[in-house]
Amino acid sequence: MTLRRFFAVFFARNREFMRDRIALSWNVVLPVLIVMGFAFAFTSDSSDLFKVGVFGQLEQQPQAQEFLETEHVRFIPLETVEGAVTKVERHQLDMLLDLKQGRYWINSNSANGYILQQLLNGSTTRLQKQTVSGDEIRYVDWLIPGVLGMNVMFSSLFGVGYVIVRYRKNGVLKRLKATPLSALEFLAAQVLSRLWLIVLVTSLVFIGTNLFVGFRMYGSYATLLLVLAVGTLSMISLGLIIAARISSEEAANGLLNMLSWPMMLLSGVWFSLEGSPAIVQHLANLLPLTHAISAARAVMIDGAGLVEIWPHLLVMSVMTLLFMFIGARYFRWE
C-alpha cells in the first residue's frame, strides 16, 4: 500500500460525503433532534412516587382538593372509569378516584395502594371504597409489544425503503423499467414480500420467547395477529415514501433514521407516555408505531377485542392508503 493512493481514495471519499448535502445535513441535524426530543419528552423536575387516575371534576367533590394537592403523587386525568379499573387490577395505577360518583379503587394486593388509602383517609376527602385484586403486570409483559413493534418498524422501513433506493442507485430499477413490469406491480410485490416475511418472523420470535418467559395474554391471539399485520403494512408503506425518488443510500439512511428514531422515542416502546406533555402525546398519535403498540398492549394486557381497538386499526389503515398513494404517485425508476 502506498500513502499516495491511500490518501487519494481517502480525500475522494471525504469530498463525496461533503458534496452529498442531504446526508451531511442529517448527520448533523438528526443527533440534535434526538437530544432535544429526549430532553423535551422525558425531562421533568417532578419525583412522583405514586400514580392516581382521576375521573370527574373537582367541583363534584370539593373536599377532595386537599388530597389532590398531595406532593409526589402524579394525578392523571381520565376520560372513562372502566378501562382505568383494569389498570388498577394490573398495578398500572396505584389508585383510581371517581369524583363524579364519589368512589375510589385500590388493589388489595398493592402496597402503594395501601399507603395512598391512608393518605386519603387522613384528609378531608370522603369517598366510597372499592377494591379489586389482580397480579402485577411485569415490565416484560408490558415491554414485549414495544420491542417487537420496534423490530417491525426497522425491518419495514429499511427492508423496503433502503433496498429500493439501493436498486435505483445500482441501476436495477432502470433495467426493470425496460420490462413490461409496472411501478404498481413492482411496489405491490415489494410490500407483500416484506409483509409476510415480517409477520412470520415476528410471530416465531413471539412464540419462541413466550415458551421461556410466559407472557400475560388476556386477549385473542387472532386479534393480536391482525394488529401485527395492519401495523406492519402501515410502516412498510411509510418506507415507500422515502424510496419514491431518492437515489443516494446515505440520504435514504438519514431520512429513515429521521423517521425511525422519533417513533422509537415517542411511541411508548420503552416508557409509557401517560402523564407526558399533551403536545408529545398528540405528536405520538401521528406515528403508526404508536397505534400498533397501543393496540397490541390493549389486546395482551387489557384483553381488548376488535370493538376496543378499532380506532387504532382504522388510523393505521388510513395511514397505509395515504403512504402507498404518495409513494406510488411520486415513484420514479431512475
Coordinates of N, CA and C in Angstrom, one line a residue, residues 218-220 223 295 297-309:
Y218 N -54.4 -11.7 27.8 CA -55.8 -11.7 28.2 C -56.7 -11.5 27.0
G219 N -56.2 -11.3 25.8 CA -57.0 -11.1 24.7 C -56.9 -12.3 23.7
S220 N -57.2 -12.1 22.5 CA -57.2 -13.1 21.4 C -55.9 -13.1 20.6
T223 N -56.7 -11.6 17.2 CA -56.7 -10.1 17.1 C -55.3 -9.6 17.2
A295 N -52.4 -0.8 20.5 CA -53.4 -1.8 20.2 C -52.9 -3.2 20.7
R297 N -50.8 -3.8 23.1 CA -50.8 -3.8 24.6 C -52.2 -4.0 25.1
A298 N -53.2 -3.3 24.4 CA -54.6 -3.4 24.9 C -55.1 -4.8 24.8
V299 N -54.7 -5.5 23.7 CA -55.1 -6.9 23.5 C -54.4 -7.8 24.5
M300 N -53.1 -7.7 24.7 CA -52.4 -8.6 25.6 C -52.7 -8.3 27.1
I301 N -52.7 -7.0 27.5 CA -52.7 -6.7 28.9 C -54.1 -6.5 29.4
D302 N -54.9 -5.8 28.5 CA -56.3 -5.4 28.9 C -57.4 -6.4 28.4
G303 N -57.0 -7.3 27.6 CA -57.9 -8.3 27.0 C -58.9 -7.6 26.0
A304 N -58.4 -6.5 25.4 CA -59.3 -5.8 24.4 C -59.6 -6.6 23.2
G305 N -60.8 -6.4 22.6 CA -61.1 -7.0 21.3 C -61.2 -6.0 20.2
L306 N -61.8 -6.4 19.1 CA -61.9 -5.5 17.9 C -62.7 -4.3 18.2
V307 N -63.7 -4.4 19.1 CA -64.5 -3.2 19.4 C -63.7 -2.1 20.1
E308 N -62.8 -2.6 21.0 CA -62.0 -1.6 21.7 C -60.8 -1.0 20.9
I309 N -60.3 -1.8 20.0 CA -59.0 -1.3 19.3 C -59.3 -0.8 17.9

